PDB file of C-alpha atoms in Angstrom:
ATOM      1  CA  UNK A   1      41.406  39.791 166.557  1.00 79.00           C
ATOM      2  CA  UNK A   2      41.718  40.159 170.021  1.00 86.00           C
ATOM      3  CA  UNK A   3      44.189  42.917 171.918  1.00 93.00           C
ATOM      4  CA  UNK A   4      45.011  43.944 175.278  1.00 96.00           C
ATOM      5  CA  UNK A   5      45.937  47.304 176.252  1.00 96.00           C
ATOM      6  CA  UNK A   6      47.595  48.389 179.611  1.00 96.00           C
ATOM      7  CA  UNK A   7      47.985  52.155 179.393  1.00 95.00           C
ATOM      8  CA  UNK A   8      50.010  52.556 182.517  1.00 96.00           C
ATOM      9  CA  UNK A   9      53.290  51.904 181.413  1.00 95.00           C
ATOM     10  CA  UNK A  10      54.515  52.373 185.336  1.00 96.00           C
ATOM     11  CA  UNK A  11      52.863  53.336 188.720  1.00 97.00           C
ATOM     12  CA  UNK A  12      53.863  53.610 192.253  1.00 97.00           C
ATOM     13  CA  UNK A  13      52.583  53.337 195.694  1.00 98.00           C
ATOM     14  CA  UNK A  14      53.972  53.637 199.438  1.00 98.00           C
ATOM     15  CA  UNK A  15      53.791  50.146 201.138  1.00 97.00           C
ATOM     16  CA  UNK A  16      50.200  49.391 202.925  1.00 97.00           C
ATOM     17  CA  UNK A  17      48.694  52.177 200.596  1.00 98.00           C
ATOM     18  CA  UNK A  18      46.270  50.422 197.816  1.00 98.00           C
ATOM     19  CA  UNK A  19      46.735  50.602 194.222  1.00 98.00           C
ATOM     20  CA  UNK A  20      44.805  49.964 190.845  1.00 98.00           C
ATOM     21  CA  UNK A  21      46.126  48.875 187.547  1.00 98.00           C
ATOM     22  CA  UNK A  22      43.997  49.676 184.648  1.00 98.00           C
ATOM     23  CA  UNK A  23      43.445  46.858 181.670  1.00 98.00           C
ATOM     24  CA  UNK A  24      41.162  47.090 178.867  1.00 98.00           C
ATOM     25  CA  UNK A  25      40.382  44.693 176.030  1.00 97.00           C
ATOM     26  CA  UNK A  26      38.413  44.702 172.758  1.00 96.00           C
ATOM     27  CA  UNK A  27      37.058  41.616 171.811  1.00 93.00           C
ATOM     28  CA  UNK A  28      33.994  40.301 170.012  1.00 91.00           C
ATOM     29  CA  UNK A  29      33.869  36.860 171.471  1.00 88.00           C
ATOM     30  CA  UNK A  30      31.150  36.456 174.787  1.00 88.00           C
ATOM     31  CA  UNK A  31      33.002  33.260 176.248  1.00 89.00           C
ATOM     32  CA  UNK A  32      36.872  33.843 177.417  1.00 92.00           C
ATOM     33  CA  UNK A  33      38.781  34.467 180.476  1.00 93.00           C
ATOM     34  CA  UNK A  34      41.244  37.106 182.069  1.00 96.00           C
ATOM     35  CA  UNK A  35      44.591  37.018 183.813  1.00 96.00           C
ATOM     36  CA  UNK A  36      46.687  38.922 185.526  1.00 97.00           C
ATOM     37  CA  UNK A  37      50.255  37.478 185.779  1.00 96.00           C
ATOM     38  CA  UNK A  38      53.064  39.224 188.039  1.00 96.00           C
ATOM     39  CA  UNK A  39      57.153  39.113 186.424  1.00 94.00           C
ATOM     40  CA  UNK A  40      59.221  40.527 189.537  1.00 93.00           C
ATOM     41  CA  UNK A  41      62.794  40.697 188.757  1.00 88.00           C
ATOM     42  CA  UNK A  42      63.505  37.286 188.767  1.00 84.00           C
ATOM     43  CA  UNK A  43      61.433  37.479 185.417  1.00 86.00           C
ATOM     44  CA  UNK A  44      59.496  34.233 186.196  1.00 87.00           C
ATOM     45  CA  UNK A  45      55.691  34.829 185.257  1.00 91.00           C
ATOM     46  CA  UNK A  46      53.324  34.147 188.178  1.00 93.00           C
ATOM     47  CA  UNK A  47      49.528  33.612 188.002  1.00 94.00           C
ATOM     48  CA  UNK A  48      47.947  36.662 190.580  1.00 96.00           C
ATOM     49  CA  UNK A  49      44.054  36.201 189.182  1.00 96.00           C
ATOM     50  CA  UNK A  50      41.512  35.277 187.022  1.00 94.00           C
ATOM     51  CA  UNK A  51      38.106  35.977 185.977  1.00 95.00           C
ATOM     52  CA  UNK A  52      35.827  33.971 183.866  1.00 91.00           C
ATOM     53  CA  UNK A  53      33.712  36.074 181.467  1.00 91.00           C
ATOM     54  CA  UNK A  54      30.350  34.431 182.303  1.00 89.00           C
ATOM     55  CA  UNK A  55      30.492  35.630 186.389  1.00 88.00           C
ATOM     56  CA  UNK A  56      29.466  38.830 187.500  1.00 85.00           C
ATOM     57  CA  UNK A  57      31.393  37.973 190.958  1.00 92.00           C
ATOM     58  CA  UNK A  58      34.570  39.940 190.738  1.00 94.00           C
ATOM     59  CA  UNK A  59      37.718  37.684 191.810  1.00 93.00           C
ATOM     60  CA  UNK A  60      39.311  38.359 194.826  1.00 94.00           C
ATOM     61  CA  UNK A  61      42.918  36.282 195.799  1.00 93.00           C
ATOM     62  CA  UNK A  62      43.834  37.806 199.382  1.00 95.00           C
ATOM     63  CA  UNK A  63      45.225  41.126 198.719  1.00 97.00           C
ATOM     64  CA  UNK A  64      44.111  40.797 195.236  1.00 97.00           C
ATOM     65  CA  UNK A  65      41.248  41.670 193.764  1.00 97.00           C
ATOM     66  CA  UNK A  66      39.914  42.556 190.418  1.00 97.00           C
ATOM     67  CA  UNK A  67      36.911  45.093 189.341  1.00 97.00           C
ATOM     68  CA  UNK A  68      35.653  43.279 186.004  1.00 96.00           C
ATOM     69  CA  UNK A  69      32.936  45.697 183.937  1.00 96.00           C
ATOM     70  CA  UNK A  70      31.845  43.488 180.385  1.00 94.00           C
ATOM     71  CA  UNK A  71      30.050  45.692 178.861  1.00 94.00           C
ATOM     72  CA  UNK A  72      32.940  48.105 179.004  1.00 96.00           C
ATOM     73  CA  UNK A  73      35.770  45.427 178.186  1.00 96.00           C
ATOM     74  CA  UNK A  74      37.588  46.906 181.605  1.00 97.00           C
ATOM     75  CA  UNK A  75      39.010  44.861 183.757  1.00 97.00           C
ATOM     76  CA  UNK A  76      41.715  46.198 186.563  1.00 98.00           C
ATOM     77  CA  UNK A  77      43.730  44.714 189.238  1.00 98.00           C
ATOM     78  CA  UNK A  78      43.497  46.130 192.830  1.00 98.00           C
ATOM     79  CA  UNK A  79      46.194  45.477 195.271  1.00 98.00           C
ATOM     80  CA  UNK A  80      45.299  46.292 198.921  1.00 98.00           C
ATOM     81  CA  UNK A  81      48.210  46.834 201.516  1.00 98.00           C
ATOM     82  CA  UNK A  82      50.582  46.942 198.751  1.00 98.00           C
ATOM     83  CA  UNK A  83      54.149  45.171 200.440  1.00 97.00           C
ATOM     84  CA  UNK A  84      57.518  45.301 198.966  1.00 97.00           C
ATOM     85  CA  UNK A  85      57.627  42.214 197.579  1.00 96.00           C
ATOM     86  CA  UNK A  86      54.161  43.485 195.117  1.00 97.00           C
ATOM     87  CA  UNK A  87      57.403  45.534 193.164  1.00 97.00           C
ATOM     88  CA  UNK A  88      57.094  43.507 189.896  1.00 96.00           C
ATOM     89  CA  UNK A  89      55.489  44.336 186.020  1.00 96.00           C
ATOM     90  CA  UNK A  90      52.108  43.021 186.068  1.00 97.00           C
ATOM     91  CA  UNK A  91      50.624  41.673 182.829  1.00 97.00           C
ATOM     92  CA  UNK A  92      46.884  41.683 182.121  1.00 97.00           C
ATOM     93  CA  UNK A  93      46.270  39.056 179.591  1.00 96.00           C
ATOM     94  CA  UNK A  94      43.189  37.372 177.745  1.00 95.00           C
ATOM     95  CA  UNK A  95      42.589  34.076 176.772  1.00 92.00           C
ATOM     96  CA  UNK A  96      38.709  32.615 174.127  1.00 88.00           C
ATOM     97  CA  UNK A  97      36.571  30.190 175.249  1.00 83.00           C
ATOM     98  CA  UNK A  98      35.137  27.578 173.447  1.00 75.00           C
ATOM     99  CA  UNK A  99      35.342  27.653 169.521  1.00 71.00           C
ATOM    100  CA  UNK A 100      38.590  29.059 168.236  1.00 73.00           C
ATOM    101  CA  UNK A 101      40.247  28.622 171.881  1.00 75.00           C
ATOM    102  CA  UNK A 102      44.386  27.159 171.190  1.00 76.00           C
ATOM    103  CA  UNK A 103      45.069  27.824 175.039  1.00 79.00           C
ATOM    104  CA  UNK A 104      46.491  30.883 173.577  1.00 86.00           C
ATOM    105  CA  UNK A 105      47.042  34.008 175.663  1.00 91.00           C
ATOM    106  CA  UNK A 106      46.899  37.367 174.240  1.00 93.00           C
ATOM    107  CA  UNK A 107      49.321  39.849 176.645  1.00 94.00           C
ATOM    108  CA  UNK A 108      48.879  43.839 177.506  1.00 95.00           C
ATOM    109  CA  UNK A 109      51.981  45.129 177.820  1.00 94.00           C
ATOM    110  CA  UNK A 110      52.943  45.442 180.813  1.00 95.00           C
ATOM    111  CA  UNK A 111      52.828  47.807 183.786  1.00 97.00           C
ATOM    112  CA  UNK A 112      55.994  48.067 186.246  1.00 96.00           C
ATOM    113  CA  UNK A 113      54.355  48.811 189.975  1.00 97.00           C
ATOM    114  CA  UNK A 114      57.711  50.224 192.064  1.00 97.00           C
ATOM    115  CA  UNK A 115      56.299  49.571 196.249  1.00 97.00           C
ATOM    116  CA  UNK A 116      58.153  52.216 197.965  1.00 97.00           C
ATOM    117  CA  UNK A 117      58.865  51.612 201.850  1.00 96.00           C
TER     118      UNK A 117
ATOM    119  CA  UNK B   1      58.605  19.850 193.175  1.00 65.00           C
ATOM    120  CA  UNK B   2      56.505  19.747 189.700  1.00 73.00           C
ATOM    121  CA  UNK B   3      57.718  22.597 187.150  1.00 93.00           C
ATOM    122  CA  UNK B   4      59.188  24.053 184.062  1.00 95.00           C
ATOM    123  CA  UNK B   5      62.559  24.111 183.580  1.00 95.00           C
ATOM    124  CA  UNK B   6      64.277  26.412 180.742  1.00 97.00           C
ATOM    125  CA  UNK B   7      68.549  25.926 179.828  1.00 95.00           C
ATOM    126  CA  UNK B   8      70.343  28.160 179.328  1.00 95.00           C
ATOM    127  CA  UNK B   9      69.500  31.497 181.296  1.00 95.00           C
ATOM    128  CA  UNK B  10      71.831  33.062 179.217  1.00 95.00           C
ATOM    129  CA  UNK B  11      72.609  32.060 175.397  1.00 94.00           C
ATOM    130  CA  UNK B  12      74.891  34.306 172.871  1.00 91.00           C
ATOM    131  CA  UNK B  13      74.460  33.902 169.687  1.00 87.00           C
ATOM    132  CA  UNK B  14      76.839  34.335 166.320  1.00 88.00           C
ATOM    133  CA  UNK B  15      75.634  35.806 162.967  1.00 83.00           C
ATOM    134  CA  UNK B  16      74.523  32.937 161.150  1.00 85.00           C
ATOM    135  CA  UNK B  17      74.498  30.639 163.615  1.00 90.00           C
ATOM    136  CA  UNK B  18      71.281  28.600 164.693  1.00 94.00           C
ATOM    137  CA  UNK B  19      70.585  27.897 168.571  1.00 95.00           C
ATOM    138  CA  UNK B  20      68.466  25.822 170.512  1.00 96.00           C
ATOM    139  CA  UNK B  21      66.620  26.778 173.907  1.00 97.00           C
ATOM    140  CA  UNK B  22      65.505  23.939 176.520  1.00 98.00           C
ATOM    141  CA  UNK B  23      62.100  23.529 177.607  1.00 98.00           C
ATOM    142  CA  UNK B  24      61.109  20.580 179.843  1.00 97.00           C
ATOM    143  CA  UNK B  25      58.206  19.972 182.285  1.00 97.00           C
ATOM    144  CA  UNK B  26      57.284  17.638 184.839  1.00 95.00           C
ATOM    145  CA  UNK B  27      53.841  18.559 185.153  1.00 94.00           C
ATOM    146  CA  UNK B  28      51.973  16.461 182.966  1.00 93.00           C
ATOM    147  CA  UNK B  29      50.784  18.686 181.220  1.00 93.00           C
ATOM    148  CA  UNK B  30      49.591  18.749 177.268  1.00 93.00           C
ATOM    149  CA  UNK B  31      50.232  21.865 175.721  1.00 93.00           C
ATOM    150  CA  UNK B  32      53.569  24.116 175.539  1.00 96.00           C
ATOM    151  CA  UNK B  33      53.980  27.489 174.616  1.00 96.00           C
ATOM    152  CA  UNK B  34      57.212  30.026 173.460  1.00 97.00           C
ATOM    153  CA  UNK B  35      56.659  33.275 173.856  1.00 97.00           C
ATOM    154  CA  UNK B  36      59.200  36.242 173.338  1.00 97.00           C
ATOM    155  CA  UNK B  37      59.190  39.426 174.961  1.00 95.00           C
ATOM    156  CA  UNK B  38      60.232  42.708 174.123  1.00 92.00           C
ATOM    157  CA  UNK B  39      60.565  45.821 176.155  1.00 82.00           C
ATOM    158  CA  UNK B  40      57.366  47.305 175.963  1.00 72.00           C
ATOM    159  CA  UNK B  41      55.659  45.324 173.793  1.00 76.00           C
ATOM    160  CA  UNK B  42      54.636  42.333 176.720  1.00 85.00           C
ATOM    161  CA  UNK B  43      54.692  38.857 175.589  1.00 93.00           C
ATOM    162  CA  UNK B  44      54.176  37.535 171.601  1.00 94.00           C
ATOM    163  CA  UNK B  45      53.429  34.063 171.004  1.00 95.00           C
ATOM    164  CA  UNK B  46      55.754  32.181 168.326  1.00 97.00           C
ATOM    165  CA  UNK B  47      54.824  28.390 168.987  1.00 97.00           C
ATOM    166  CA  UNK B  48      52.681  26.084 170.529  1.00 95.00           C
ATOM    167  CA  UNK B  49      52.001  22.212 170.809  1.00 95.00           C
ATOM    168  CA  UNK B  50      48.766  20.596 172.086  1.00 92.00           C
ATOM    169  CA  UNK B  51      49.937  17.206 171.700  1.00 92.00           C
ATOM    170  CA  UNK B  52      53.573  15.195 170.590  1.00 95.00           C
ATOM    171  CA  UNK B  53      54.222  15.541 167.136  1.00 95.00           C
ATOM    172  CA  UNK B  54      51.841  18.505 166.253  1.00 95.00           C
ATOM    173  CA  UNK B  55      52.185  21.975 167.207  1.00 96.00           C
ATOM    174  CA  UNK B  56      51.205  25.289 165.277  1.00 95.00           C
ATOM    175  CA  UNK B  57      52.691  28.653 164.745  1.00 96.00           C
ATOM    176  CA  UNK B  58      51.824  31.532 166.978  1.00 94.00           C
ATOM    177  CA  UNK B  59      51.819  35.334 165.698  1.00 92.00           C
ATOM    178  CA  UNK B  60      55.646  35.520 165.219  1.00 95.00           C
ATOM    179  CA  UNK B  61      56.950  32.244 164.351  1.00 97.00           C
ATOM    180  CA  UNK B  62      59.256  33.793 160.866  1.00 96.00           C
ATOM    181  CA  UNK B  63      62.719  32.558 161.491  1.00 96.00           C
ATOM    182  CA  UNK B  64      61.597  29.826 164.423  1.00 97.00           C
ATOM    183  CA  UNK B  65      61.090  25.946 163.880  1.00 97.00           C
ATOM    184  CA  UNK B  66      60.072  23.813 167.548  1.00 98.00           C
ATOM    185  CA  UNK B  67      59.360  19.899 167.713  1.00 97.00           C
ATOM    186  CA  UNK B  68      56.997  17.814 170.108  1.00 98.00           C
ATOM    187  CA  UNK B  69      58.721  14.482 170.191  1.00 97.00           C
ATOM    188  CA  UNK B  70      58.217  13.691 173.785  1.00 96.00           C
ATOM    189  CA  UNK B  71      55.417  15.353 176.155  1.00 96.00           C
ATOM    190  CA  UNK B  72      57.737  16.818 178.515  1.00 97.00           C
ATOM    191  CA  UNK B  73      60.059  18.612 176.158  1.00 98.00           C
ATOM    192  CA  UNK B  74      59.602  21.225 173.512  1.00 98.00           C
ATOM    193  CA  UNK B  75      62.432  22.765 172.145  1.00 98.00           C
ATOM    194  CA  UNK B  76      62.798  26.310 170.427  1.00 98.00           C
ATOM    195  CA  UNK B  77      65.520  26.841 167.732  1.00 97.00           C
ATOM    196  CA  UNK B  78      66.232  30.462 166.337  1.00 96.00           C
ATOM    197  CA  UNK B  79      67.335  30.064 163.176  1.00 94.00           C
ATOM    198  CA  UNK B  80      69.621  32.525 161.153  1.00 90.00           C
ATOM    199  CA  UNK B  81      66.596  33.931 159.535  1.00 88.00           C
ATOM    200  CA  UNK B  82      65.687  35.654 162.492  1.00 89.00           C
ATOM    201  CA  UNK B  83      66.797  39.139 162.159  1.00 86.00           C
ATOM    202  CA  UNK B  84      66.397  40.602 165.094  1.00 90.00           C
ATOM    203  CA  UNK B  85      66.522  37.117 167.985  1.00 92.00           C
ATOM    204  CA  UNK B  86      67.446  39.192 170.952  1.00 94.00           C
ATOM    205  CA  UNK B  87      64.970  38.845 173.218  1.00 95.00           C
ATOM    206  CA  UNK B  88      64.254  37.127 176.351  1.00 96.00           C
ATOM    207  CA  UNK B  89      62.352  33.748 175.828  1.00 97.00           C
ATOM    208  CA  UNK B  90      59.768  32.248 178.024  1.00 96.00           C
ATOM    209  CA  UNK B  91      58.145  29.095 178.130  1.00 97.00           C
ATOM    210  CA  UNK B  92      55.230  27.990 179.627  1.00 95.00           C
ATOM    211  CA  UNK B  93      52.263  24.510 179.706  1.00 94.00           C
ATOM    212  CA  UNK B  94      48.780  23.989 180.675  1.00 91.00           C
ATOM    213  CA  UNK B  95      46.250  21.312 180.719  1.00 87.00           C
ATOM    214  CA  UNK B  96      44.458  21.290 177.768  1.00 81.00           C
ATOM    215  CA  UNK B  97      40.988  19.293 177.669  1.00 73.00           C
ATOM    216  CA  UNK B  98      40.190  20.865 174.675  1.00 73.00           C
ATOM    217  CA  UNK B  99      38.676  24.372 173.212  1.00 68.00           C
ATOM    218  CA  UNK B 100      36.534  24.034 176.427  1.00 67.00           C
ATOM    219  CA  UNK B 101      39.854  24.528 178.635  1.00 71.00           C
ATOM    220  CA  UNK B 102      40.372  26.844 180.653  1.00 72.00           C
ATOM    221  CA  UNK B 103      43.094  26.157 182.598  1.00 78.00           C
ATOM    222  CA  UNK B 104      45.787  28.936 183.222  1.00 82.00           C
ATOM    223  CA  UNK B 105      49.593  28.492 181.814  1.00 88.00           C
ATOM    224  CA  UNK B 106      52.489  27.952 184.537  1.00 92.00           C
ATOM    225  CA  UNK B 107      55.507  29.348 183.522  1.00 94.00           C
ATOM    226  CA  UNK B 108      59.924  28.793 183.083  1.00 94.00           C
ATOM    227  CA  UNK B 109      62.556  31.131 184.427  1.00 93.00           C
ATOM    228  CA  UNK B 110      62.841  32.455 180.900  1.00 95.00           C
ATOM    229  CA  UNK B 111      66.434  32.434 178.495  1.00 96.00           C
ATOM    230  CA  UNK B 112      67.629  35.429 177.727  1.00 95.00           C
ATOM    231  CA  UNK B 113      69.063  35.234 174.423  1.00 95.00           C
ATOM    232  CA  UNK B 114      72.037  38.106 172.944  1.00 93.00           C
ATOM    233  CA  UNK B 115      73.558  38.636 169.620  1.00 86.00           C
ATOM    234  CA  UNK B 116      77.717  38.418 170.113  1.00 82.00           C
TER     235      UNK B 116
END
């Protein structure tokens, strides 16, 4: 079985300071993808990234990027200039490929990034 | 605006009593999850539905029954055999093309469900 482990359980930063959130899986499957989804206090669950398994590119969204190592099952979120509105809990979460694969995703859990002004 | 839309935000529930938490998209999408969420424990699946009238339990689906009669709706109840049903409730949907897909899951606002 697949988990998802998020060993931060909360971090801060000053606003345009950058920040890295740490995410590590185990897994035995070679095909499968990785999220990270944001949950600011409105609670809704936004997509920030993802990575598919089979690219060595690391993702980048804007601010957002990601540092993905395989071979080490790592794979952590970097937020440059970190703004106010980045306060939210972040969720790292995995999801197979190919045989096996429901859609389902498999959730760290959770780590609450507090932007300070 | 294409989205997910989850009724009530808030829902109290009696001992004994069974209740039943809204999900509806307009996305066209196939497949609907419910997931709960704890403090600290991030997001569990209970249910999920690939296509109308078939879904499949998730890792926590004791005391939870859903149906798939239409492809925009999929409705949780929490039955009285859940113990311990406070929780906050999400819902989400995705394309689904298959165990090939790959395609990432939108979610609701969430219902935050209390025992009275």
């Amino acid at each position: 079985a697949q988990t998802v482990t998020q060993s931060q359980p909360e971090m801060s930063v000053q606003e345009a300071e950058t920040v890295t959130l740490s995410c590590t899986y185990d897994t035995s499957e070679n095909n499968y993808y990785l999220f990270w989804y944001k949950q600011p206090p409105s609670r809704q669950m936004i997509l920030v990234i993802r990575q598919e398994a089979y690219k060595q590119q690391n993702a980048t969204e804007n601010r957002f990027s990601v540092n993905f190592q395989k071979a080490a099952k790592s794979f952590s979120l970097k937020i440059s200039d970190s703004q106010l509105g980045d306060t939210a809990m972040y969720f790292c979460a995995f999801m197979k490929h190919g045989s096996g694969n429901t859609g389902k995703l498999i959730f760290g859990q959770g780590t609450t990034l507090q932007v300070k002004p | 605006d294409g989205g997910i839309t989850q009724s009530p935000k808030y829902l109290f529930r009696k001992e004994g009593q069974n209740v039943t938490l809204s999900c509806e998209q307009n996305l066209n999408h196939d497949a609907m999850y419910w997931y709960r969420q704890d403090p600290g424990q991030g997001l569990r699946l209970i249910y999920y539905s690939q296509i109308v009238n078939d879904f499949q339990k998730g890792d926590i689906a004791e005391g939870y029954s859903v149906s798939r009669e239409k492809k925009e709706s999929f409705p949780l109840t929490v039955t009285s055999a859940q113990k311990n049903p406070t929780a906050f409730y999400l819902c989400a949907s995705s394309i689904w093309s298959g165990v090939s897909s790959n395609q990432p899951q939108h979610f609701g606002d969430g219902t935050r469900l209390s025992i009275l």
